[in-house]
C-alpha cells in the first residue's frame, strides 16, 4: 500500500538523532513515503555561499547526491556511515524516497519553519536527555518544536540514558 506521506527527521548526527532516525525507519516509514532529513547548522555570520539559502534553506538534496561525499563537503556536512547505511537500507527495502534539506540558524525556529515549508505529515526528533534545570537554563529544542510545530512531533528518547 502506497501512502505518499512526507515524514521529517531532525538529524544532527548525535546518538539521539540516530536513535530517532532508526525509530522512524522501523516504526513509521512505508512504501511510497518521502523521508526528509532536516539538518540545521548554526549561523556563522558572513558565510557568503550560504547567504543565498539563509532564509529558505538549501535546495532539496536527493539520496543519489546525499551519499556522495563531495556534494556534502560543499555544504560542510560530514555524514555518519551508520546513518548512510540506515538510509540505504530504508531506500532499497522500504522503497522510500530519501531527501535532505539543510538550514542555517536557530534549530528551534528552523525546524518549525521546515514543517510548514516541506508540508510534513509528522516530524521525528531525538532528545539530548536534559534534566529539568538544564532545559530551563540551556533551552530545549525538542520542547520548543513540540509546542510550536504545526504537525505531530514524536520525541524519541535514548532508552539507555533512562535505565530502560
C-alpha atoms as a printed R data frame, in Angstrom:
    type eleno elety resid chain resno      x      y      z
1   ATOM     1    CA   UNK     A     1  0.000  0.000  0.000
2   ATOM     2    CA   UNK     A     2  1.445  3.358 -1.036
3   ATOM     3    CA   UNK     A     3  0.874  6.271  1.335
4   ATOM     4    CA   UNK     A     4  2.952  9.125 -0.130
5   ATOM     5    CA   UNK     A     5  3.479 10.863  3.227
6   ATOM     6    CA   UNK     A     6  6.153 13.438  3.965
7   ATOM     7    CA   UNK     A     7  7.984 12.354  7.130
8   ATOM     8    CA   UNK     A     8 10.673 14.597  8.597
9   ATOM     9    CA   UNK     A     9 13.514 13.509 10.870
10  ATOM    10    CA   UNK     A    10 15.708 16.139 12.507
11  ATOM    11    CA   UNK     A    11 19.338 14.997 12.362
12  ATOM    12    CA   UNK     A    12 22.423 16.490 13.956
13  ATOM    13    CA   UNK     A    13 24.360 13.192 13.766
14  ATOM    14    CA   UNK     A    14 24.266 12.782 17.549
15  ATOM    15    CA   UNK     A    15 23.384  9.496 19.212
16  ATOM    16    CA   UNK     A    16 19.886 10.842 19.910
17  ATOM    17    CA   UNK     A    17 19.202 11.740 16.291
18  ATOM    18    CA   UNK     A    18 20.456  8.337 15.099
19  ATOM    19    CA   UNK     A    19 18.052  6.657 17.513
20  ATOM    20    CA   UNK     A    20 15.223  8.878 16.216
21  ATOM    21    CA   UNK     A    21 16.060  8.035 12.601
22  ATOM    22    CA   UNK     A    22 16.150  4.311 13.387
23  ATOM    23    CA   UNK     A    23 12.799  4.603 15.171
24  ATOM    24    CA   UNK     A    24 11.246  6.379 12.166
25  ATOM    25    CA   UNK     A    25 12.610  3.753  9.743
26  ATOM    26    CA   UNK     A    26 11.449  0.835 11.919
27  ATOM    27    CA   UNK     A    27  8.052  2.179 13.012
28  ATOM    28    CA   UNK     A    28  6.798  4.899 10.712
29  ATOM    29    CA   UNK     A    29  8.025  4.759  7.136
30  ATOM    30    CA   UNK     A    30  6.181  2.774  4.481
31  ATOM    31    CA   UNK     A    31  6.494  2.227  0.751
32  ATOM    32    CA   UNK     A    32  5.970  5.462 -1.174
33  ATOM    33    CA   UNK     A    33  6.726  7.808  1.737
34  ATOM    34    CA   UNK     A    34  9.280 10.593  1.429
35  ATOM    35    CA   UNK     A    35 11.809 10.857  4.247
36  ATOM    36    CA   UNK     A    36 13.135 14.382  4.730
37  ATOM    37    CA   UNK     A    37 16.376 14.543  6.708
38  ATOM    38    CA   UNK     A    38 16.448 18.025  8.200
39  ATOM    39    CA   UNK     A    39 19.785 19.321  9.429
40  ATOM    40    CA   UNK     A    40 20.232 22.786 10.941
41  ATOM    41    CA   UNK     A    41 23.672 24.338 11.046
42  ATOM    42    CA   UNK     A    42 24.294 27.297 13.364
43  ATOM    43    CA   UNK     A    43 24.604 30.670 11.625
44  ATOM    44    CA   UNK     A    44 28.189 31.818 11.378
45  ATOM    45    CA   UNK     A    45 27.557 35.360 10.219
46  ATOM    46    CA   UNK     A    46 29.327 36.072  6.953
47  ATOM    47    CA   UNK     A    47 29.236 32.703  5.177
48  ATOM    48    CA   UNK     A    48 28.901 34.014  1.633
49  ATOM    49    CA   UNK     A    49 27.971 30.749 -0.043
50  ATOM    50    CA   UNK     A    50 25.199 30.145  2.455
51  ATOM    51    CA   UNK     A    51 23.639 33.616  2.349
52  ATOM    52    CA   UNK     A    52 21.617 32.575 -0.690
53  ATOM    53    CA   UNK     A    53 19.865 29.906  1.384
54  ATOM    54    CA   UNK     A    54 19.860 31.661  4.759
55  ATOM    55    CA   UNK     A    55 16.098 32.186  4.713
56  ATOM    56    CA   UNK     A    56 14.717 29.224  2.786
57  ATOM    57    CA   UNK     A    57 17.382 26.589  3.389
58  ATOM    58    CA   UNK     A    58 19.325 24.620  0.816
59  ATOM    59    CA   UNK     A    59 17.766 23.126 -2.273
60  ATOM    60    CA   UNK     A    60 16.425 19.619 -1.695
61  ATOM    61    CA   UNK     A    61 19.298 17.137 -1.894
62  ATOM    62    CA   UNK     A    62 18.189 13.763 -3.332
63  ATOM    63    CA   UNK     A    63 19.534 10.473 -1.964
64  ATOM    64    CA   UNK     A    64 21.743  9.916 -5.034
65  ATOM    65    CA   UNK     A    65 23.625 13.152 -4.246
66  ATOM    66    CA   UNK     A    66 23.341 12.919 -0.472
67  ATOM    67    CA   UNK     A    67 25.529  9.820 -0.332
68  ATOM    68    CA   UNK     A    68 28.271 11.479 -2.405
69  ATOM    69    CA   UNK     A    69 30.980 12.741 -0.082
70  ATOM    70    CA   UNK     A    70 31.981 15.629 -2.391
71  ATOM    71    CA   UNK     A    71 28.438 17.027 -2.548
72  ATOM    72    CA   UNK     A    72 28.053 17.067  1.224
73  ATOM    73    CA   UNK     A    73 31.520 18.571  1.679
74  ATOM    74    CA   UNK     A    74 30.234 21.506 -0.364
75  ATOM    75    CA   UNK     A    75 27.663 22.053  2.381
76  ATOM    76    CA   UNK     A    76 30.280 21.392  5.085
77  ATOM    77    CA   UNK     A    77 28.357 18.364  6.352
78  ATOM    78    CA   UNK     A    78 30.048 15.071  7.183
79  ATOM    79    CA   UNK     A    79 27.579 12.218  7.067
80  ATOM    80    CA   UNK     A    80 27.942  9.387  9.511
81  ATOM    81    CA   UNK     A    81 28.468  5.936  7.889
82  ATOM    82    CA   UNK     A    82 25.890  4.428 10.263
83  ATOM    83    CA   UNK     A    83 23.260  6.904  9.042
84  ATOM    84    CA   UNK     A    84 24.206  6.284  5.400
85  ATOM    85    CA   UNK     A    85 23.768  2.525  5.897
86  ATOM    86    CA   UNK     A    86 20.376  3.046  7.555
87  ATOM    87    CA   UNK     A    87 19.223  5.321  4.724
88  ATOM    88    CA   UNK     A    88 20.483  2.981  2.024
89  ATOM    89    CA   UNK     A    89 18.596  0.060  3.564
90  ATOM    90    CA   UNK     A    90 15.469  2.178  4.009
91  ATOM    91    CA   UNK     A    91 15.587  3.435  0.432
92  ATOM    92    CA   UNK     A    92 16.021 -0.036 -1.065
93  ATOM    93    CA   UNK     A    93 13.938 -2.259  1.193
94  ATOM    94    CA   UNK     A    94 11.059  0.053  2.032
95  ATOM    95    CA   UNK     A    95 11.128  1.930 -1.286
96  ATOM    96    CA   UNK     A    96 11.187  5.276  0.496
97  ATOM    97    CA   UNK     A    97 12.293  8.445 -1.278
98  ATOM    98    CA   UNK     A    98 15.116  9.981  0.806
99  ATOM    99    CA   UNK     A    99 15.806 13.718  0.543
100 ATOM   100    CA   UNK     A   100 17.852 16.098  2.705
101 ATOM   101    CA   UNK     A   101 17.267 19.764  3.457
102 ATOM   102    CA   UNK     A   102 19.776 21.989  5.259
103 ATOM   103    CA   UNK     A   103 19.002 25.157  7.147
104 ATOM   104    CA   UNK     A   104 21.191 27.757  8.850
105 ATOM   105    CA   UNK     A   105 20.191 29.441 12.096
106 ATOM   106    CA   UNK     A   106 18.472 28.557 15.363
107 ATOM   107    CA   UNK     A   107 17.389 24.898 15.259
108 ATOM   108    CA   UNK     A   108 14.204 25.640 17.210
109 ATOM   109    CA   UNK     A   109 12.909 28.138 14.664
110 ATOM   110    CA   UNK     A   110 14.254 26.427 11.546
111 ATOM   111    CA   UNK     A   111 12.715 23.050 12.409
112 ATOM   112    CA   UNK     A   112  9.319 24.703 12.877
113 ATOM   113    CA   UNK     A   113  9.745 26.517  9.543
114 ATOM   114    CA   UNK     A   114 10.708 23.241  7.835
115 ATOM   115    CA   UNK     A   115  7.465 21.611  8.975
116 ATOM   116    CA   UNK     A   116  5.444 24.174  7.013
117 ATOM   117    CA   UNK     A   117  7.782 24.557  4.041
118 ATOM   118    CA   UNK     A   118  8.048 20.802  3.436
119 ATOM   119    CA   UNK     A   119  4.391 20.147  4.332
120 ATOM   120    CA   UNK     A   120  5.390 17.395  6.737
121 ATOM   121    CA   UNK     A   121  2.808 14.904  7.973
122 ATOM   122    CA   UNK     A   122  4.951 14.478 11.095
123 ATOM   123    CA   UNK     A   123  8.402 15.212 12.495
124 ATOM   124    CA   UNK     A   124 10.584 12.812 14.497
125 ATOM   125    CA   UNK     A   125 13.476 14.029 16.580
126 ATOM   126    CA   UNK     A   126 15.806 12.794 19.266
127 ATOM   127    CA   UNK     A   127 16.249 14.083 22.758
128 ATOM   128    CA   UNK     A   128 19.511 15.061 24.413
129 ATOM   129    CA   UNK     A   129 18.154 13.849 27.739
130 ATOM   130    CA   UNK     A   130 18.499 17.166 29.554
131 ATOM   131    CA   UNK     A   131 17.195 17.375 33.079
132 ATOM   132    CA   UNK     A   132 14.539 19.912 34.072
133 ATOM   133    CA   UNK     A   133 17.030 22.554 35.229
134 ATOM   134    CA   UNK     A   134 19.238 22.155 32.148
135 ATOM   135    CA   UNK     A   135 16.194 22.521 29.864
136 ATOM   136    CA   UNK     A   136 15.283 25.787 31.586
137 ATOM   137    CA   UNK     A   137 18.829 27.182 31.503
138 ATOM   138    CA   UNK     A   138 20.003 25.946 28.096
139 ATOM   139    CA   UNK     A   139 16.655 25.692 26.354
140 ATOM   140    CA   UNK     A   140 15.280 22.582 24.780
141 ATOM   141    CA   UNK     A   141 14.944 22.360 21.015
142 ATOM   142    CA   UNK     A   142 12.533 19.435 21.320
143 ATOM   143    CA   UNK     A   143 10.274 21.277 23.821
144 ATOM   144    CA   UNK     A   144 10.117 24.334 21.549
145 ATOM   145    CA   UNK     A   145  9.347 22.301 18.429
146 ATOM   146    CA   UNK     A   146  6.785 20.177 20.266
147 ATOM   147    CA   UNK     A   147  4.959 23.320 21.378
148 ATOM   148    CA   UNK     A   148  5.182 25.282 18.094
149 ATOM   149    CA   UNK     A   149  5.242 22.873 15.133
150 ATOM   150    CA   UNK     A   150  2.088 22.622 13.028
151 ATOM   151    CA   UNK     A   151  2.264 18.823 12.698
152 ATOM   152    CA   UNK     A   152  2.526 15.918 15.133
153 ATOM   153    CA   UNK     A   153  6.010 15.648 16.663
154 ATOM   154    CA   UNK     A   154  7.494 12.463 18.104
155 ATOM   155    CA   UNK     A   155 10.401 12.805 20.519
156 ATOM   156    CA   UNK     A   156 12.449  9.602 20.709
157 ATOM   157    CA   UNK     A   157 14.497  9.236 23.871
158 ATOM   158    CA   UNK     A   158 17.615  7.159 24.261
159 ATOM   159    CA   UNK     A   159 16.497  4.171 26.357
160 ATOM   160    CA   UNK     A   160 19.999  3.642 27.756
161 ATOM   161    CA   UNK     A   161 20.034  7.152 29.220
162 ATOM   162    CA   UNK     A   162 16.940  6.430 31.283
163 ATOM   163    CA   UNK     A   163 17.734  2.977 32.602
164 ATOM   164    CA   UNK     A   164 15.248  1.078 30.398
